[in-house]
Coordinates of C-alpha atoms in Angstrom, one line a residue:
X1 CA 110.1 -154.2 -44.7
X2 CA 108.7 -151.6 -47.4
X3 CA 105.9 -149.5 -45.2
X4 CA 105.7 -146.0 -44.2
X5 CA 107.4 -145.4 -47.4
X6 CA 105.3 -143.1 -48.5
X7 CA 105.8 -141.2 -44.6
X8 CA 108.4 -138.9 -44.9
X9 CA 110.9 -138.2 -42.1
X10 CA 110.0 -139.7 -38.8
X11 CA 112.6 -142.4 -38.8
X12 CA 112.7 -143.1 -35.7
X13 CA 108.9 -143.5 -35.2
X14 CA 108.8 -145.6 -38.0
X15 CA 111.5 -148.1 -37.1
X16 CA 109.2 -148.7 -33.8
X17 CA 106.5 -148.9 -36.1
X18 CA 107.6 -151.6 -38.5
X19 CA 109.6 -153.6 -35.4
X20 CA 105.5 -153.7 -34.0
X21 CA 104.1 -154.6 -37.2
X22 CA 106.5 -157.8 -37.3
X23 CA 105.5 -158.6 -34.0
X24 CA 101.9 -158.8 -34.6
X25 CA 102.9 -160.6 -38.1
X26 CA 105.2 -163.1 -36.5
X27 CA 104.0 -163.6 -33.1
X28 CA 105.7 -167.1 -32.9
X29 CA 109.1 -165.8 -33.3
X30 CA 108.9 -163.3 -30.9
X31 CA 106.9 -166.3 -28.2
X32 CA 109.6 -168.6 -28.9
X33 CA 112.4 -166.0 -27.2
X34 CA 109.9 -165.7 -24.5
X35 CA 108.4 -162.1 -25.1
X36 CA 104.7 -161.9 -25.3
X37 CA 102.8 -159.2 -28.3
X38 CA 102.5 -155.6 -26.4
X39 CA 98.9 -154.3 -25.3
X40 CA 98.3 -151.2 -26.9
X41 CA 99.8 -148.4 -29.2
X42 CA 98.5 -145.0 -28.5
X43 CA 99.4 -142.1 -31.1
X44 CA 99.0 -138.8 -30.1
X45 CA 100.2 -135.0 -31.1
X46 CA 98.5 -132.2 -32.6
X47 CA 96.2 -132.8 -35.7
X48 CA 97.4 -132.7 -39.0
X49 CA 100.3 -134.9 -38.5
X50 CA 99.7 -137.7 -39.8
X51 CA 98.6 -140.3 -36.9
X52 CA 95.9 -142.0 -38.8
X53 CA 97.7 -142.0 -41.9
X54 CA 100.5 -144.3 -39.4
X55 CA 97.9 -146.3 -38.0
X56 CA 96.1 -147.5 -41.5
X57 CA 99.9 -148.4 -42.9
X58 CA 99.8 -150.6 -39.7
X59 CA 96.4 -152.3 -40.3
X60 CA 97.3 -152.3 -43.7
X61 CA 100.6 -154.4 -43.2
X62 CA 99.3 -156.6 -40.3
X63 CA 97.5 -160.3 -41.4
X64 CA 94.6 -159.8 -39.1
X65 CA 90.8 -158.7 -39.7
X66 CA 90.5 -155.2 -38.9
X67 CA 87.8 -153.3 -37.8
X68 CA 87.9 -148.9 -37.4
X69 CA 85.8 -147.2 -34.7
X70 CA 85.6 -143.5 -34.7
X71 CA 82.9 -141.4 -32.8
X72 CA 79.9 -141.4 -35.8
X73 CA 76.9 -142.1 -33.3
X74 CA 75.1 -140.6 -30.1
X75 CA 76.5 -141.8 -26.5
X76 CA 74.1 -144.9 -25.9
X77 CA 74.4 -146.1 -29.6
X78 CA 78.0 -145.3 -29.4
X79 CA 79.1 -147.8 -26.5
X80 CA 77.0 -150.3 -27.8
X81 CA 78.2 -149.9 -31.4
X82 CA 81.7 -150.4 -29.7
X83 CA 80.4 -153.7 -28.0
X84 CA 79.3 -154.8 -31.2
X85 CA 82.9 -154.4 -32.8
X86 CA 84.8 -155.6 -30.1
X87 CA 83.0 -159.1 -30.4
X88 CA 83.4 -159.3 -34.2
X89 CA 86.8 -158.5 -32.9
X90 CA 87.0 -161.7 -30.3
X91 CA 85.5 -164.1 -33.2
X92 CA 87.6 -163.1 -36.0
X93 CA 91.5 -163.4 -34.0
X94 CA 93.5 -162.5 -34.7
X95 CA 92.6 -159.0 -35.2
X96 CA 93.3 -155.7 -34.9
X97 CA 91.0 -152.9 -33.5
X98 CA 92.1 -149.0 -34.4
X99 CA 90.3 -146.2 -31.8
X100 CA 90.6 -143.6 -34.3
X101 CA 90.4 -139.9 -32.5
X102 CA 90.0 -141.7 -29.0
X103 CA 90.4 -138.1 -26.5
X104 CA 87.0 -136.9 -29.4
X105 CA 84.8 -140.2 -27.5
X106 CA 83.2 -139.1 -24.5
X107 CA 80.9 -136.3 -24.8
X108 CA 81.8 -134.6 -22.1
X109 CA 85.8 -133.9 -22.0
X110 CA 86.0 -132.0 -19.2
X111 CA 85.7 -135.1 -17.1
X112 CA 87.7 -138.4 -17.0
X113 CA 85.5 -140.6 -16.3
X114 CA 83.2 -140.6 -18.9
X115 CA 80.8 -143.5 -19.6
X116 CA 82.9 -143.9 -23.0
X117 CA 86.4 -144.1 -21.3
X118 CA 85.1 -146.4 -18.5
X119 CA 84.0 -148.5 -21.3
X120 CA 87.0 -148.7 -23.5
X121 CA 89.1 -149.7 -20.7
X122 CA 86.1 -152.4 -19.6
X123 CA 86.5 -153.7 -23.2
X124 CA 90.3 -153.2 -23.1
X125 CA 90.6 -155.6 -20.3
X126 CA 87.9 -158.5 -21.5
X127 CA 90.2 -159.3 -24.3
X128 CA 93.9 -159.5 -22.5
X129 CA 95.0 -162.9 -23.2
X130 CA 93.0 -162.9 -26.6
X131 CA 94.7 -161.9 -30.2
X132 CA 93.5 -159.0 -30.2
X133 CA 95.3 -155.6 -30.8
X134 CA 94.7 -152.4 -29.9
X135 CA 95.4 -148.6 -31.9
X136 CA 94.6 -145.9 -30.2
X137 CA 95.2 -142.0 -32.1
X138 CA 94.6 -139.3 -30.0
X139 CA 95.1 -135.2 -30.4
X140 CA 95.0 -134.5 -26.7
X141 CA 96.5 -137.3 -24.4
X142 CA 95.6 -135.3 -21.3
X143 CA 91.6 -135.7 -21.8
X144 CA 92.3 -139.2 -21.1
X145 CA 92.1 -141.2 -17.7
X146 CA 95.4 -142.5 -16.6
X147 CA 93.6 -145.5 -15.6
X148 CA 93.4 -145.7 -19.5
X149 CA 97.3 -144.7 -20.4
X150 CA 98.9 -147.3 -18.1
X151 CA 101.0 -149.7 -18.8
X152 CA 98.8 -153.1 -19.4
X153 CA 96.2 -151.4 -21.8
X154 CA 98.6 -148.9 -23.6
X155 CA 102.0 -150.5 -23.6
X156 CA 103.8 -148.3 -26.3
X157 CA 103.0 -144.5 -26.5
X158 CA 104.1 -142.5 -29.6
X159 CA 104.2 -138.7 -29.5
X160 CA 104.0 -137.2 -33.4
X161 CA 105.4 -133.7 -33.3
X162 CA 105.9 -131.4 -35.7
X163 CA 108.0 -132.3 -38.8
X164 CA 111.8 -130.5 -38.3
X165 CA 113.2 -128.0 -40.5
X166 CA 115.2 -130.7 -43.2
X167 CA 112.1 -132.6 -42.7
X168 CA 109.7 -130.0 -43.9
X169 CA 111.8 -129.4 -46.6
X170 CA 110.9 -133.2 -48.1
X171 CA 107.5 -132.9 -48.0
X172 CA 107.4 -129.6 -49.2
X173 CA 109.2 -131.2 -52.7
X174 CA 107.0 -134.2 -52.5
X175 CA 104.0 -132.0 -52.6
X176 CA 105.2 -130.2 -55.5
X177 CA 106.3 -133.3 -57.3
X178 CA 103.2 -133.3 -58.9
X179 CA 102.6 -129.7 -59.8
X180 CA 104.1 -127.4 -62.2
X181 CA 106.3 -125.4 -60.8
X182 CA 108.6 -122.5 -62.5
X183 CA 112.4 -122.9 -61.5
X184 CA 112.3 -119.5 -60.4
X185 CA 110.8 -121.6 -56.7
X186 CA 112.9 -121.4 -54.0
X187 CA 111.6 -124.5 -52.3
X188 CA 114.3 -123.9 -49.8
X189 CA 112.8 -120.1 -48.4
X190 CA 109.3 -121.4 -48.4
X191 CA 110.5 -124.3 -46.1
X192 CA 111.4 -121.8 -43.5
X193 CA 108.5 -120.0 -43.7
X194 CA 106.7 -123.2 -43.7
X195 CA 108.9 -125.2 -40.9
X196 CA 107.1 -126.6 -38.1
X197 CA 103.7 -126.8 -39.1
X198 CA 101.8 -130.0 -39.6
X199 CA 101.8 -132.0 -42.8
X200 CA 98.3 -131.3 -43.7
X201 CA 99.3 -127.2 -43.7
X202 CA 102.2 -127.8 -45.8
X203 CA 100.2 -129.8 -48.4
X204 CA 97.7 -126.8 -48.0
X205 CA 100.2 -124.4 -49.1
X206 CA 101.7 -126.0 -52.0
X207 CA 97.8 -126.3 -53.1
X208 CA 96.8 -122.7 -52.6
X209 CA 99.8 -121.7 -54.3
X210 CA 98.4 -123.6 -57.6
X211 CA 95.1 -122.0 -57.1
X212 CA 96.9 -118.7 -57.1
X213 CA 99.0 -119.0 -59.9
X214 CA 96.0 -120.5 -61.6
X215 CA 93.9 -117.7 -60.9
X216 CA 96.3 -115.4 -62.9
X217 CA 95.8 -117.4 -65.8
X218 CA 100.2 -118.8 -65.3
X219 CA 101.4 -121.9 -66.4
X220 CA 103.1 -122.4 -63.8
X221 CA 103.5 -121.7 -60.1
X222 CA 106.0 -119.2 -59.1
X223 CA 108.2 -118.6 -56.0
X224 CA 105.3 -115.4 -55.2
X225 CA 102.6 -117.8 -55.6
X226 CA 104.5 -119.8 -52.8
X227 CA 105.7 -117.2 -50.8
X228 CA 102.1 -115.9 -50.8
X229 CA 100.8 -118.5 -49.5
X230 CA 103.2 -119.7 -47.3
X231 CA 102.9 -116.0 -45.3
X232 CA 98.8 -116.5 -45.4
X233 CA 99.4 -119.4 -43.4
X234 CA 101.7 -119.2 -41.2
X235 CA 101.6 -115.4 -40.3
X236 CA 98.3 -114.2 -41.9
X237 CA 99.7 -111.9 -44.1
X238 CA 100.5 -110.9 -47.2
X239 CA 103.4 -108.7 -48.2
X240 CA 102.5 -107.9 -51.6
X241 CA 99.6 -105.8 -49.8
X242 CA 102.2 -103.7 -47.5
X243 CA 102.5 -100.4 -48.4
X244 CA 105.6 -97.8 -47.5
X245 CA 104.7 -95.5 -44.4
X246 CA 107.2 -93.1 -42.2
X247 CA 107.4 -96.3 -40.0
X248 CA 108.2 -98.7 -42.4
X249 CA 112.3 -98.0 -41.9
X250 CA 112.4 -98.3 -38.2
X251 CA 110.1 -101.8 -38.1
X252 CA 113.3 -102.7 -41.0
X253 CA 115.9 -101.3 -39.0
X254 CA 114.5 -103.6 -35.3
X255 CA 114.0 -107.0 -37.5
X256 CA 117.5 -106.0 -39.4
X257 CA 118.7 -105.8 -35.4
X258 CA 118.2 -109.3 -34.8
X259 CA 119.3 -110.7 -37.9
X260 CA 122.7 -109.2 -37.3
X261 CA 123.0 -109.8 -33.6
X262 CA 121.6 -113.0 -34.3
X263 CA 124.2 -114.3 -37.4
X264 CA 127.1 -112.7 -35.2
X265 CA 126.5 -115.0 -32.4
X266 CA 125.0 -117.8 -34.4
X267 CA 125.8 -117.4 -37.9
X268 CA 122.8 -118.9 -40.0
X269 CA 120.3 -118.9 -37.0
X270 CA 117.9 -116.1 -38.4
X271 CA 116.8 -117.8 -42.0
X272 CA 114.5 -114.7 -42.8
X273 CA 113.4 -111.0 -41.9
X274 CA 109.7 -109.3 -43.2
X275 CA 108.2 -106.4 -43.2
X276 CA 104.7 -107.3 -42.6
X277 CA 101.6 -106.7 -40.8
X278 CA 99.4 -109.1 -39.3
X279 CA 95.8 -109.3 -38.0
X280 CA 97.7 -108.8 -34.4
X281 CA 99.2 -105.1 -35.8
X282 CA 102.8 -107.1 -35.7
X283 CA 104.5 -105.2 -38.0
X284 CA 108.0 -107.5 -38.9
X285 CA 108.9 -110.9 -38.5
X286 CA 112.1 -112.8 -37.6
X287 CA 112.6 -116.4 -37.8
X288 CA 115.0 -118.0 -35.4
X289 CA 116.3 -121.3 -36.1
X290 CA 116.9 -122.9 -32.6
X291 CA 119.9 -124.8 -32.2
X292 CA 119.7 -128.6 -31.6
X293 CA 121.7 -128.1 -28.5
X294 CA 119.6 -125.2 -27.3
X295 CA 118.3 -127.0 -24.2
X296 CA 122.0 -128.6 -23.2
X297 CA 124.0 -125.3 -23.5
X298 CA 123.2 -121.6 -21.6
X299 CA 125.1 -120.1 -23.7
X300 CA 122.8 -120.7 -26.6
X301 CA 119.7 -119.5 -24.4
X302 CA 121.8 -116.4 -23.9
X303 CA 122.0 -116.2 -27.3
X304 CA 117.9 -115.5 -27.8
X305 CA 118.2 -113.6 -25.3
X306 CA 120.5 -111.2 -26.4
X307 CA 118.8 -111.5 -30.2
X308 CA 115.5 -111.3 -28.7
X309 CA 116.4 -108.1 -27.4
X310 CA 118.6 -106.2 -30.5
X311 CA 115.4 -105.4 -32.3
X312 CA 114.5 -102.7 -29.7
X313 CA 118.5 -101.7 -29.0
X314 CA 118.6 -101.3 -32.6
X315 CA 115.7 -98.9 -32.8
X316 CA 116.9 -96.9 -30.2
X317 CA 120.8 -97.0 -31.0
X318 CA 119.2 -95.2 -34.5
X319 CA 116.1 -93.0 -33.4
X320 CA 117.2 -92.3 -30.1
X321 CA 113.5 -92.8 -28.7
X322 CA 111.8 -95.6 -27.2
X323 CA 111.1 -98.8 -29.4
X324 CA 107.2 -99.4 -28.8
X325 CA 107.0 -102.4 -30.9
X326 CA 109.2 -104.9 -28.6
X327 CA 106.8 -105.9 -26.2
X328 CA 106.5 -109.4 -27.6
X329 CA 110.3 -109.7 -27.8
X330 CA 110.5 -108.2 -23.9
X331 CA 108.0 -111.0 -22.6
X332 CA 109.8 -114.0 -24.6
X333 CA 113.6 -112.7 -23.1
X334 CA 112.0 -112.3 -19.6
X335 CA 110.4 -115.7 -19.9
X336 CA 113.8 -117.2 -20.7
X337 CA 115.6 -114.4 -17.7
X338 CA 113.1 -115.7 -15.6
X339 CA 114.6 -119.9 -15.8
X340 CA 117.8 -118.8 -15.7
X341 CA 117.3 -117.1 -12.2
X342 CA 114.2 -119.4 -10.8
X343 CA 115.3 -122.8 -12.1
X344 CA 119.1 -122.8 -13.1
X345 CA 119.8 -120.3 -10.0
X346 CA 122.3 -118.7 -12.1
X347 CA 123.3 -115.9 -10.1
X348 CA 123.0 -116.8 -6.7
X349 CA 120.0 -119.0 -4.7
X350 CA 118.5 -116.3 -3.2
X351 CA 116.0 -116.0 -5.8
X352 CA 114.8 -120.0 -5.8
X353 CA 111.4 -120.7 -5.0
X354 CA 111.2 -124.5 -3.6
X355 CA 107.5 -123.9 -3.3
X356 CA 105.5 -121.1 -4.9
X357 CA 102.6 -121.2 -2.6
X358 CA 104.9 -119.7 0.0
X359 CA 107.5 -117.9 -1.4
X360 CA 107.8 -114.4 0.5
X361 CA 108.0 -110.9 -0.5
X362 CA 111.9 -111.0 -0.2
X363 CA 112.6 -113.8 -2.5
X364 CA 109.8 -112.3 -5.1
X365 CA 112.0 -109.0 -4.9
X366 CA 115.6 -110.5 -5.2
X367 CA 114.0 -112.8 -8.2
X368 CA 112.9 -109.2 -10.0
X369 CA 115.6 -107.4 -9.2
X370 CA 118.0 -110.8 -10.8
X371 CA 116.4 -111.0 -13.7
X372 CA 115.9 -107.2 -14.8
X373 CA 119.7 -107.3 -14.1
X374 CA 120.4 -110.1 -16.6
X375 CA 118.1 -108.1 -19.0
X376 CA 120.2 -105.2 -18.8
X377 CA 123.0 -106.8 -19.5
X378 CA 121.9 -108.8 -22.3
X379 CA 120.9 -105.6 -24.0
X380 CA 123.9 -103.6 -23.1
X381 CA 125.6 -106.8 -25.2
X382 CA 123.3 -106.6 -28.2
X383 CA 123.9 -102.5 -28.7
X384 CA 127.4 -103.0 -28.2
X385 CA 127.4 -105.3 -31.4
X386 CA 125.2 -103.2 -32.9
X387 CA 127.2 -100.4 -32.7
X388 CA 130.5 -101.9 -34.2
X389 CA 128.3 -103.0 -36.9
X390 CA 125.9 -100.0 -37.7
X391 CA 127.3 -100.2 -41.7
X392 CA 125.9 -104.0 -41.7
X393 CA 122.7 -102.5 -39.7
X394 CA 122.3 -100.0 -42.0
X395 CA 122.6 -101.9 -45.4
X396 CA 119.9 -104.5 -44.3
X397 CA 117.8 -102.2 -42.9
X398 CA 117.3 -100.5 -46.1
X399 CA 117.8 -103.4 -48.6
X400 CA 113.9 -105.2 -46.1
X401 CA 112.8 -101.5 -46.7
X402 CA 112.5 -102.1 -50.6
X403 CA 112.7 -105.7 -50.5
X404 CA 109.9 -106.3 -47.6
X405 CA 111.6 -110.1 -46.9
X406 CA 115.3 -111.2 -46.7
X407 CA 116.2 -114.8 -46.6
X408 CA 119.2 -116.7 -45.4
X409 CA 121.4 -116.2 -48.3
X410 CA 120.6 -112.5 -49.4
X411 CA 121.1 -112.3 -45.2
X412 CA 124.7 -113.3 -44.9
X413 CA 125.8 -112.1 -48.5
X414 CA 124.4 -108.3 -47.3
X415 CA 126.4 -108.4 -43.9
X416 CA 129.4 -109.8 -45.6
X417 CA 129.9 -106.8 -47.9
X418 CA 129.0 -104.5 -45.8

């Protein structure tokens, strides 16, 4: 079945996809094995993903009438303008009903049990047994009733997340597919500045990276045109604007830190290093690629930890002073301490909280005193690495200094020739 071709990645969403959109095109098959056509697909994730753009391949693919409802008039109109459809609906079957943006139809989101909701599901539940089919899209599932969500009215749920890392990567090159694009373009290093962010900000991008080579009179767009845009975007910055201070060497020598703690315990997890300053005075950035396995194996959570934390051991192994620009790193590794010695009860169950309503002042204290111990001894482990490779540290310290960003490959080929 050729649909969602134009979709890229998402397989397995699509497969679920084009398995439901032969159900509601061959409804006999299915009735003569006994199963009956599900009630309901609800779409949901962040915006920019792509959830209409599933839905109207659906409608588009499906022989029934179809009919659209977004939110386009006041509350009383509104409920009555959805009456209206859902009758055209139940003398047209079979048909096909999308509630595009449904969590954006009550007025009121901060309550459940809006007039809109209550009618939806009133409407929902007058055409069971009719041939009839229901799209739902959705940013935020949780405005919704569960009344709503259940089983009966929504049968299949589909969470759109953000594309992954190969993923991005396609639709970077589909983007570009139609622009003009110099072969200096490293399509590769954009897509990790780029990865997980929706569709709609990649395609952003690739445009404003047009309107900047554009702007400068090119011919074509060039890997700064998309590596400008690509850091507007994702880290609202730009390092073409950076300038060299008496500071600019140690925030090189804490993101140079994690990218060679980070490639000794997982070589190729850290796919690029800045020096950079953001609206939030952020003054480097490193970009960890998390494992697949992260959430199966400790020892990869140990991992960030220890990474997390050789940005400020290197400052200090070479400046012998306190690092002042970790704070964000020290509240991400204590996040992750914290699971270890709450939830996995690592080091002993002393520390577990069953209920945190009425957890007392001794288990609060052996819970702090765990996890600073962990801490310690994560970054006792990321100086010690540190240490027996201070002529890698050094080398890509200095080569961000006059470079500003490092990727992958100039990564790994610096640390092994150093």
């Amino acid at each position: 079945m050729k649909i969602f071709e134009d979709i890229i990645g998402y397989d397995n969403t699509k497969k679920t996809l084009k398995r439901l959109v032969d159900v509601l095109n061959n409804k006999e098959k299915y009735k003569n094995i006994g199963s009956t056509i599900p009630n309901g697909l609800l779409i949901y994730g962040p915006p920019g993903l792509g959830k209409t753009t599933f839905s109207k391949e659906i409608l588009n693919n499906v022989n029934r009438k179809k009919y659209i409802i977004r939110k386009i008039k006041s509350n009383g109109n509104f409920i009555e303008y959805m009456n209206n459809i859902f009758e055209k609906a139940k003398k047209n079957q079979p048909s096909i009903i999308l509630l595009d943006d449904l969590d954006k139809f009550a007025e009121d989101n901060n309550t459940k049990n809006s007039e809109e909701f209550v009618a939806v599901q009133s409407l929902m539940d007058d055409i069971k047994n009719k041939d009839i089919f229901i799209i739902a899209t959705a940013n935020n599932k949780n405005i919704l009733p569960q009344s709503l969500l259940r089983s009966g009215r929504f049968d299949i749920k589909i969470e759109i997340d953000y594309p992954k890392e190969e993923e991005s990567l396609k639709i970077i090159k589909h983007y570009l597919s139609n622009k003009k694009i110099d072969k200096d373009v490293n399509i590769k290093n954009i897509s990790y500045i780029l990865s997980h962010l929706s569709c709609a900000d990649l395609e952003k991008a690739c445009n404003q990276a047009g309107i900047y080579a554009a702007y400068k009179n090119k011919k074509l767009i060039g890997n700064n045109d998309l590596l400008r845009a690509a850091l507007e975007l994702s880290y609202n910055t730009n390092i073409e604007d950076i300038k060299d201070d008496k500071y600019s060497l140690n925030t090189a020598y804490h993101e140079a830190g994690h990218a060679i703690v980070g490639n000794y315990l997982e070589p190729g997890s850290i796919t690029f290093i800045a020096i950079t300053k953001t609206d939030s005075d952020t003054k480097g950035i490193t970009n960890f690629q998390k494992n697949e396995f992260y959430f199966e194996d400790i020892t990869f959570m140990e991992n960030r930890i220890i990474t997390l934390l050789a940005g400020k051991a290197a400052t200090e192994i070479i400046y012998n002073k306190c690092d002042v620009g970790a704070n964000s790193d020290l509240l991400r590794a204590y996040n992750i301490a914290e699971r270890f010695i709450d939830n996995y009860c690592m080091l002993d169950f002393n520390s577990w909280i069953r209920n945190v309503n009425e957890q007392s002042e001794k288990v609060k204290q052996t819970k702090d005193e765990n996890i600073n111990k962990l801490i310690q001894k994560y970054y006792n482990q990321a100086k010690e690495i540190l240490i027996q490779n201070r002529n890698k540290l050094d080398n890509l310290a200095y080569n961000l200094k006059t470079k500003k960003i490092l990727f992958l490959d100039e990564i790994q080929n610096i640390i092994n020739n150093s």
